[in-house]
Coordinates of C-alpha atoms and ligand atoms in Angstrom, one line a residue:
M269 CA -36.4 -134.5 -9.9
K270 CA -34.1 -136.5 -12.2
R271 CA -36.0 -135.3 -15.3
V272 CA -35.5 -131.6 -14.2
L273 CA -31.8 -132.2 -13.7
V274 CA -31.4 -133.7 -17.2
F275 CA -33.2 -130.8 -18.6
L276 CA -31.0 -128.2 -16.9
L277 CA -27.8 -130.0 -18.0
A278 CA -29.1 -130.1 -21.6
A279 CA -30.0 -126.5 -21.5
A280 CA -26.7 -125.3 -20.0
P281 CA -24.6 -125.2 -23.2
L282 CA -27.0 -122.5 -24.5
W283 CA -25.4 -120.2 -22.0
G284 CA -21.8 -121.1 -22.2
A285 CA -21.5 -124.3 -20.2
G286 CA -19.5 -123.4 -17.1
L287 CA -18.0 -120.2 -18.2
R288 CA -17.2 -117.8 -15.4
A289 CA -16.2 -114.1 -15.8
G290 CA -14.5 -111.5 -13.7
V291 CA -14.3 -107.8 -14.3
A292 CA -12.2 -105.0 -12.8
R293 CA -11.0 -101.5 -13.7
K294 CA -8.2 -99.3 -12.5
D295 CA -7.8 -95.5 -13.0
I296 CA -4.5 -94.9 -14.8
T297 CA -4.9 -91.2 -15.3
P298 CA -1.5 -89.5 -14.9
R299 CA -1.5 -87.7 -11.5
D300 CA 0.5 -84.7 -12.7
P301 CA 1.0 -82.8 -16.0
I302 CA 2.8 -85.3 -18.4
W303 CA 4.1 -85.4 -22.0
M304 CA 1.4 -86.5 -24.3
S305 CA 2.0 -88.9 -27.2
G306 CA 0.9 -89.4 -30.8
Y307 CA 1.8 -86.1 -32.4
A308 CA 5.3 -84.9 -33.1
S309 CA 4.1 -81.3 -32.7
R310 CA 3.7 -81.6 -28.9
N311 CA 5.8 -78.9 -27.2
H312 CA 4.6 -78.9 -23.7
A313 CA 3.0 -81.3 -21.1
S314 CA -0.7 -81.9 -20.5
V315 CA -2.6 -78.9 -18.9
A316 CA -5.7 -80.7 -17.6
V317 CA -7.6 -83.9 -17.4
R318 CA -10.8 -83.8 -19.4
Q319 CA -11.6 -87.5 -19.0
Q320 CA -10.0 -90.1 -16.8
L321 CA -8.0 -93.0 -18.4
W322 CA -8.8 -96.5 -17.4
A323 CA -7.3 -100.0 -17.6
R324 CA -10.2 -102.4 -17.8
A325 CA -10.0 -106.2 -17.5
L326 CA -12.2 -109.1 -18.3
A327 CA -11.2 -112.5 -16.9
I328 CA -12.9 -115.6 -18.5
S329 CA -12.5 -119.1 -17.1
D330 CA -13.8 -122.4 -18.6
G331 CA -12.8 -124.2 -15.4
A332 CA -9.7 -125.8 -17.0
G333 CA -6.4 -124.3 -16.0
A334 CA -5.7 -120.6 -15.6
P335 CA -8.2 -118.0 -16.8
T336 CA -7.8 -115.9 -19.9
V337 CA -7.8 -112.1 -19.3
I338 CA -8.4 -109.4 -21.9
V339 CA -7.1 -106.0 -20.8
A340 CA -8.3 -102.8 -22.6
T341 CA -6.2 -99.8 -21.8
D342 CA -6.8 -96.1 -22.6
V343 CA -3.3 -95.5 -23.9
I344 CA -1.5 -95.0 -27.2
G345 CA 0.1 -98.5 -27.2
L346 CA 2.4 -100.5 -25.1
P347 CA 6.1 -100.8 -26.1
A348 CA 7.4 -104.4 -25.9
E349 CA 9.3 -103.5 -22.8
V350 CA 6.2 -102.7 -20.8
A351 CA 4.0 -105.5 -22.3
E352 CA 6.7 -108.2 -21.6
Q353 CA 7.2 -106.9 -18.0
V354 CA 3.4 -107.1 -17.4
A355 CA 3.2 -110.6 -19.0
Q356 CA 6.2 -111.9 -16.9
R357 CA 4.7 -110.7 -13.7
V358 CA 1.2 -112.0 -14.5
R359 CA 2.7 -115.4 -15.3
A360 CA 4.6 -115.4 -12.0
K361 CA 1.6 -114.2 -9.8
F362 CA -1.3 -115.9 -11.6
G363 CA 0.2 -118.8 -13.4
M364 CA -1.1 -117.5 -16.7
D365 CA 1.0 -118.3 -19.7
R366 CA 1.6 -115.6 -22.4
A367 CA -1.2 -116.8 -24.7
R368 CA -3.8 -116.3 -22.0
L369 CA -3.2 -112.5 -21.6
V370 CA -4.4 -110.0 -24.2
L371 CA -3.2 -106.4 -23.7
N372 CA -5.1 -104.1 -26.1
S373 CA -4.5 -100.3 -26.2
S374 CA -7.1 -97.9 -27.4
H375 CA -4.4 -95.7 -29.2
T376 CA -5.7 -92.6 -27.7
H377 CA -3.5 -89.6 -28.9
T378 CA -4.6 -87.5 -25.9
G379 CA -2.8 -89.7 -23.3
P380 CA 0.7 -89.9 -22.0
V381 CA 3.8 -91.2 -23.8
I382 CA 4.3 -94.8 -22.8
W383 CA 8.1 -94.9 -22.3
P384 CA 10.1 -95.9 -24.4
G385 CA 7.3 -96.1 -27.0
L386 CA 7.7 -93.5 -29.8
A387 CA 10.6 -91.9 -27.7
T388 CA 12.2 -90.8 -31.1
M389 CA 9.2 -88.5 -31.8
F390 CA 9.9 -86.0 -29.0
T391 CA 12.4 -83.4 -27.8
L392 CA 11.8 -83.6 -24.1
P393 CA 12.7 -80.8 -21.8
A394 CA 14.8 -81.8 -18.7
G395 CA 12.9 -83.8 -16.3
E396 CA 10.2 -85.1 -18.5
E397 CA 11.7 -88.4 -19.4
E398 CA 12.0 -89.2 -15.7
K399 CA 8.2 -88.5 -15.2
L400 CA 7.5 -90.8 -18.2
R401 CA 9.6 -93.6 -16.8
G402 CA 7.7 -93.3 -13.6
Y403 CA 4.4 -93.4 -15.3
A404 CA 5.5 -96.6 -17.3
E405 CA 6.4 -98.3 -14.0
R406 CA 3.2 -97.2 -12.4
L407 CA 1.2 -98.5 -15.5
T408 CA 3.0 -101.8 -15.4
A409 CA 2.1 -102.4 -11.8
D410 CA -1.5 -101.2 -12.4
L411 CA -2.0 -103.6 -15.4
V412 CA -0.8 -106.6 -13.3
A413 CA -3.1 -105.5 -10.5
V414 CA -6.1 -105.1 -12.7
V415 CA -5.6 -108.6 -14.0
G416 CA -5.5 -109.9 -10.5
E417 CA -8.7 -108.0 -9.5
A418 CA -10.5 -109.5 -12.5
I419 CA -9.5 -113.0 -11.7
A420 CA -10.5 -112.5 -8.0
D421 CA -13.9 -111.4 -9.4
L422 CA -14.6 -114.6 -11.4
A423 CA -18.2 -115.8 -11.0
P424 CA -20.7 -117.7 -13.1
A425 CA -21.6 -115.7 -16.2
Q426 CA -23.4 -115.7 -19.5
L427 CA -21.3 -114.7 -22.5
S428 CA -22.9 -113.9 -25.8
Y429 CA -21.9 -111.8 -28.9
G430 CA -23.3 -110.0 -31.9
F431 CA -22.1 -107.5 -34.6
G432 CA -23.2 -104.0 -35.5
R433 CA -21.9 -101.2 -37.7
A434 CA -20.7 -97.6 -37.3
G435 CA -19.8 -95.3 -40.2
F436 CA -17.4 -92.7 -38.9
A437 CA -14.1 -94.6 -39.8
M438 CA -12.7 -93.2 -43.1
N439 CA -9.6 -94.5 -45.0
R440 CA -7.1 -91.7 -44.6
R441 CA -4.6 -92.6 -47.4
E442 CA -5.3 -89.8 -49.8
A443 CA -3.6 -89.9 -53.2
T444 CA -2.1 -86.5 -54.1
A445 CA 0.2 -85.2 -56.8
T446 CA 3.1 -85.7 -54.5
G447 CA 2.2 -89.2 -53.1
I448 CA 0.0 -90.6 -50.5
K449 CA -0.8 -88.1 -47.7
I450 CA -2.8 -88.4 -44.5
G451 CA -6.2 -87.1 -45.6
V452 CA -9.4 -88.7 -46.6
S453 CA -9.9 -91.5 -49.2
P454 CA -13.7 -92.2 -49.4
T455 CA -13.1 -95.0 -51.8
G456 CA -10.3 -96.6 -49.9
P457 CA -10.8 -100.0 -47.9
K458 CA -12.6 -99.8 -44.6
D459 CA -14.2 -102.1 -42.1
H460 CA -17.2 -100.6 -40.3
E461 CA -18.1 -103.7 -38.3
V462 CA -18.6 -103.3 -34.5
P463 CA -18.1 -106.6 -32.8
V464 CA -19.8 -106.8 -29.3
I465 CA -19.4 -109.3 -26.5
K466 CA -21.9 -109.1 -23.7
V467 CA -21.1 -110.5 -20.2
A468 CA -24.1 -110.9 -18.0
A469 CA -24.6 -112.3 -14.5
P470 CA -26.9 -115.4 -14.2
D471 CA -29.7 -113.0 -13.3
G472 CA -29.2 -111.1 -16.5
R473 CA -27.5 -108.0 -14.9
L474 CA -25.0 -106.6 -17.3
R475 CA -21.4 -106.9 -16.0
A476 CA -19.2 -106.0 -19.0
V477 CA -19.4 -105.2 -22.6
V478 CA -16.5 -105.6 -25.0
M479 CA -16.8 -103.6 -28.2
G480 CA -14.3 -103.1 -31.1
Y481 CA -13.8 -100.7 -33.9
A482 CA -11.2 -100.3 -36.8
C483 CA -10.4 -96.6 -36.6
H484 CA -7.6 -94.5 -35.2
N485 CA -8.5 -93.0 -31.8
T486 CA -7.6 -89.5 -33.2
T487 CA -10.6 -87.3 -33.2
L488 CA -8.4 -84.8 -31.4
N489 CA -5.3 -83.2 -32.8
G490 CA -1.9 -82.3 -31.5
D491 CA -3.0 -78.9 -30.4
F492 CA -5.3 -80.5 -27.7
Y493 CA -3.5 -80.7 -24.4
E494 CA -6.1 -82.2 -22.1
I495 CA -6.0 -85.9 -21.2
T496 CA -9.0 -88.0 -22.8
G497 CA -9.6 -91.4 -24.1
D498 CA -10.8 -89.8 -27.3
Y499 CA -13.9 -91.4 -29.0
A500 CA -13.2 -94.8 -27.5
G501 CA -12.9 -93.3 -24.0
F502 CA -16.2 -91.5 -24.5
A503 CA -17.9 -94.7 -25.7
E504 CA -16.7 -96.6 -22.8
G505 CA -17.8 -93.9 -20.3
K506 CA -21.2 -93.6 -21.9
I507 CA -22.0 -97.3 -21.6
E508 CA -20.7 -97.4 -18.0
A509 CA -22.9 -94.3 -17.1
E510 CA -25.9 -96.0 -18.6
H511 CA -25.3 -99.4 -16.9
P512 CA -24.0 -98.6 -13.4
G513 CA -21.7 -101.3 -12.1
A514 CA -20.9 -102.5 -15.7
T515 CA -17.5 -102.2 -17.2
A516 CA -17.1 -101.4 -20.9
L517 CA -13.8 -102.4 -22.8
F518 CA -12.9 -100.9 -26.1
L519 CA -10.7 -103.0 -28.4
A520 CA -8.8 -101.1 -31.1
L521 CA -9.1 -103.2 -34.3
C522 CA -7.2 -102.9 -37.6
G523 CA -7.5 -99.1 -38.0
G524 CA -3.9 -98.3 -38.8
D525 CA -5.1 -96.4 -42.0
Q526 CA -8.4 -95.2 -40.8
N527 CA -9.3 -91.9 -39.2
P528 CA -12.5 -90.6 -37.6
N529 CA -14.4 -88.4 -40.0
P530 CA -14.9 -85.6 -39.4
R531 CA -12.3 -84.9 -36.7
G532 CA -10.6 -82.1 -34.7
T533 CA -12.9 -81.1 -31.8
I534 CA -13.9 -82.5 -28.4
A535 CA -17.5 -82.3 -29.5
L536 CA -16.7 -84.6 -32.4
A537 CA -14.8 -87.1 -30.1
E538 CA -18.0 -87.3 -27.9
Q539 CA -20.2 -87.6 -31.1
H540 CA -18.2 -90.5 -32.4
G541 CA -18.0 -92.2 -28.9
G542 CA -21.8 -91.7 -28.7
E543 CA -22.3 -93.3 -32.1
L544 CA -20.2 -96.3 -31.2
A545 CA -21.8 -96.7 -27.7
G546 CA -25.2 -96.4 -29.3
E547 CA -24.5 -99.1 -31.8
A548 CA -23.1 -101.3 -29.0
E549 CA -26.3 -100.7 -27.1
R550 CA -28.4 -101.7 -30.1
V551 CA -26.5 -104.9 -30.5
L552 CA -26.9 -105.7 -26.8
G553 CA -30.7 -105.2 -27.1
G554 CA -30.9 -107.6 -30.1
S555 CA -30.7 -111.3 -30.4
L556 CA -27.1 -112.4 -29.4
K557 CA -25.4 -115.7 -29.9
P558 CA -24.2 -117.6 -26.8
L559 CA -20.5 -118.2 -26.3
S560 CA -19.3 -121.4 -24.6
G561 CA -16.0 -123.0 -23.7
P562 CA -13.6 -124.6 -24.0
L563 CA -11.3 -121.5 -24.3
R564 CA -8.3 -122.1 -26.5
S565 CA -5.5 -119.7 -26.8
A566 CA -2.2 -119.4 -28.8
Y567 CA 0.6 -116.9 -28.9
V568 CA 3.0 -116.9 -31.7
S569 CA 6.0 -114.5 -31.7
T570 CA 7.5 -114.2 -35.3
T571 CA 10.1 -111.7 -36.6
L572 CA 9.5 -109.1 -39.4
A573 CA 12.6 -108.0 -41.4
F574 CA 13.2 -104.4 -42.3
A575 CA 14.6 -103.6 -45.8
P576 CA 18.4 -103.3 -45.5
Q577 CA 19.5 -99.6 -45.2
D578 CA 22.9 -98.1 -46.2
P579 CA 24.4 -96.2 -43.2
A580 CA 25.0 -93.4 -45.7
V581 CA 21.3 -92.6 -45.5
Y582 CA 21.6 -91.9 -41.8
E583 CA 24.9 -90.0 -42.3
A584 CA 23.1 -87.8 -44.7
D585 CA 20.2 -87.1 -42.3
L586 CA 22.7 -86.1 -39.7
A587 CA 24.5 -83.8 -42.1
N588 CA 21.3 -82.3 -43.5
P589 CA 20.4 -79.0 -41.6
R590 CA 16.8 -79.2 -42.9
A591 CA 16.2 -82.9 -41.7
P592 CA 13.6 -83.1 -38.9
V593 CA 15.1 -83.5 -35.4
A594 CA 13.3 -86.9 -35.1
A595 CA 15.0 -88.1 -38.3
K596 CA 18.4 -87.0 -36.8
R597 CA 17.5 -88.9 -33.6
R598 CA 16.6 -92.1 -35.5
A599 CA 19.8 -91.7 -37.6
R600 CA 22.0 -91.4 -34.5
A601 CA 20.3 -94.5 -32.9
M602 CA 20.7 -96.6 -36.0
L603 CA 24.3 -95.8 -36.5
D604 CA 24.9 -96.6 -32.7
H605 CA 22.8 -99.7 -32.6
P606 CA 21.6 -101.1 -36.1
V607 CA 18.3 -102.8 -36.1
R608 CA 17.3 -105.3 -38.8
E609 CA 14.1 -106.8 -37.6
T610 CA 11.4 -106.5 -35.0
A611 CA 9.6 -109.2 -32.9
Y612 CA 5.9 -109.4 -33.9
P613 CA 3.2 -111.1 -31.7
V614 CA 0.1 -112.8 -33.1
Q615 CA -2.4 -114.2 -30.6
A616 CA -5.7 -116.1 -30.9
I617 CA -8.4 -116.8 -28.4
R618 CA -11.2 -119.1 -29.4
F619 CA -14.5 -119.6 -27.5
G620 CA -15.7 -123.2 -28.2
K621 CA -16.6 -123.3 -31.8
G622 CA -18.3 -120.0 -31.8
L623 CA -16.0 -116.9 -32.0
T624 CA -12.2 -116.2 -32.3
L625 CA -10.5 -113.1 -31.2
L626 CA -7.3 -112.6 -33.3
A627 CA -5.1 -110.1 -31.7
L628 CA -2.3 -108.6 -33.7
G629 CA 0.6 -106.4 -32.5
G630 CA 1.4 -103.0 -34.0
E631 CA -0.6 -100.4 -36.0
V632 CA -2.2 -102.9 -38.5
V633 CA -3.9 -101.5 -41.6
V634 CA -7.4 -102.6 -42.3
D635 CA -6.6 -104.9 -45.2
F636 CA -5.3 -107.4 -42.7
A637 CA -8.7 -107.7 -41.1
L638 CA -10.5 -107.8 -44.4
R639 CA -8.2 -110.6 -45.6
A640 CA -8.3 -112.6 -42.4
K641 CA -12.1 -112.5 -42.2
A642 CA -12.3 -113.6 -45.9
E643 CA -9.9 -116.5 -45.4
Y644 CA -11.5 -117.7 -42.2
Q645 CA -15.2 -118.0 -42.8
G646 CA -17.8 -120.1 -41.1
E647 CA -16.9 -119.0 -37.5
P648 CA -17.0 -115.2 -36.9
L649 CA -13.6 -113.5 -36.3
I650 CA -12.7 -110.3 -34.4
V651 CA -9.4 -109.0 -35.7
A652 CA -7.8 -106.6 -33.1
A653 CA -4.6 -104.7 -33.6
Y654 CA -2.7 -102.6 -31.1
S655 CA -2.5 -105.8 -29.0
N656 CA 0.3 -106.8 -26.8
S657 CA 3.1 -104.6 -28.2
V658 CA 3.1 -101.8 -30.6
M659 CA 6.5 -101.4 -32.5
C660 CA 5.4 -99.5 -35.7
Y661 CA 2.7 -99.8 -38.4
I662 CA 2.2 -103.0 -40.2
P663 CA 1.5 -102.5 -43.9
T664 CA 0.4 -104.8 -46.6
E665 CA 2.5 -105.3 -49.7
R666 CA 0.2 -102.9 -51.6
I667 CA 0.7 -100.1 -49.0
L668 CA 4.4 -100.9 -48.8
R669 CA 4.5 -100.3 -52.7
E670 CA 2.4 -97.2 -52.5
G671 CA 4.4 -95.5 -49.7
G672 CA 3.1 -92.9 -47.4
Y673 CA 2.9 -92.5 -43.6
E674 CA 1.9 -96.1 -42.9
A675 CA 4.7 -97.5 -45.0
V676 CA 7.6 -95.1 -44.5
D677 CA 7.3 -92.0 -42.3
N678 CA 6.1 -93.6 -39.1
L679 CA 9.3 -95.7 -38.8
V680 CA 11.2 -92.4 -38.0
Y681 CA 9.0 -91.8 -35.0
Y682 CA 9.1 -95.5 -33.8
G683 CA 12.9 -95.5 -34.0
Q684 CA 12.9 -98.2 -36.6
P685 CA 15.5 -98.4 -39.4
G686 CA 13.1 -97.8 -42.4
P687 CA 10.4 -99.6 -44.4
F688 CA 9.8 -103.3 -44.0
A689 CA 11.3 -105.7 -46.6
A690 CA 9.0 -107.1 -49.2
G691 CA 7.1 -110.1 -47.8
V692 CA 6.0 -108.6 -44.6
E693 CA 2.3 -109.3 -45.3
A694 CA 3.1 -113.0 -46.0
R695 CA 5.1 -113.2 -42.8
V696 CA 2.3 -111.8 -40.7
F697 CA -0.2 -114.3 -42.3
D698 CA 2.2 -117.2 -41.7
A699 CA 2.0 -116.3 -38.1
I700 CA -1.7 -115.9 -38.2
R701 CA -2.1 -119.3 -39.7
A702 CA 0.1 -120.9 -37.1
A703 CA -1.9 -119.2 -34.1
M704 CA -5.2 -120.1 -35.8
K705 CA -4.1 -123.7 -36.2
K706 CA -3.2 -123.9 -32.6
V707 CA -6.8 -123.1 -31.7
G708 CA -8.2 -125.5 -34.1
R709 CA -9.0 -123.2 -37.0
S710 CA -8.0 -123.8 -40.7
R711 CA -8.9 -121.8 -43.7
Ligands
LIG854 ZN1 -1.4 -94.5 -35.1

């Protein structure tokens, strides 16, 4: 009897000594027609629901202290106002400090505006803002609730991980005679890795799958007015349909400058979703590496400075009859309430000495993931973006110099003053190093 017990204890670390997991999902589909986000061309509310939107949560506990919860949400991105409200309520209700809560958004462009995120982008007819405020309130409550349901579901689990690849992400920063435009850049940097985390019950039953990909969730364009989760939603839905009772969580990685290719139709969104789900299934069926505790987490909030702007720039936008209405809205806002910097969150979650999830705020371009993975070798890294809050794009120095949408134009729609000051990449990496150090990782 004693010999058997010794054997079991020795074998336990193979399957994540003592890790427990809980899973929950909540339907966050807007109940009525609602203004959709992502494209400035939107000129009316949604007309139908093609696919439901979900908030999906995975709670993980190593038995010490509060659990860590990863929430994957089929929305464009959470403004800091929503993310912080969720985090405060989660802390009050479940005793989880900020570092233990990861809020990732899939960046679907066929979902609702998450007020006040990207509010500068739209000219809303009377009554629409009130609906958006109502949706943001409901989403806040749903995100807190789904965290609680995942915690209540905690039970012994086997966690393991592996990596695959999918090829539909294409660098979109196309060099043209008049500068960098959103198009296709087949030779531009990309990251086709598909990290997969498997969560199984002790009897082997699949309970959850976490999969990531570095690509904008924008197969569908601004002329499509039906609610969907785009390719990420179709990938999640396909895995859940094939494994009844299991929950699939998509993590948006550093795809700020990556688009699905080709794009433009619902059939292509399903095709890309099918490719991603198929690759996740292939990884699940292969040999995975076990994950174990202890779970370590860190949350670092830094600030990123924008380049100083002369108020005359905004006066000129207001005076220019040909300036886009969004530029005029940004100009008015900046003259009334000047902005000089933005808060920026960097988070790290480390499983034993096996795997680290680095979760970055904002629309992070792919170079950050490539650089972070090159700098932190030895233990694998998943570099997520669109995590916690999304305040604008996060460019590298190269992209800041080159210009284009990810460096300049997006800041109009995000209601930010203008491009970042030089040094933004170093500031982000300072915060990455601080977070990684807190979970015991050095370069
Ligand atoms: Zn985007």
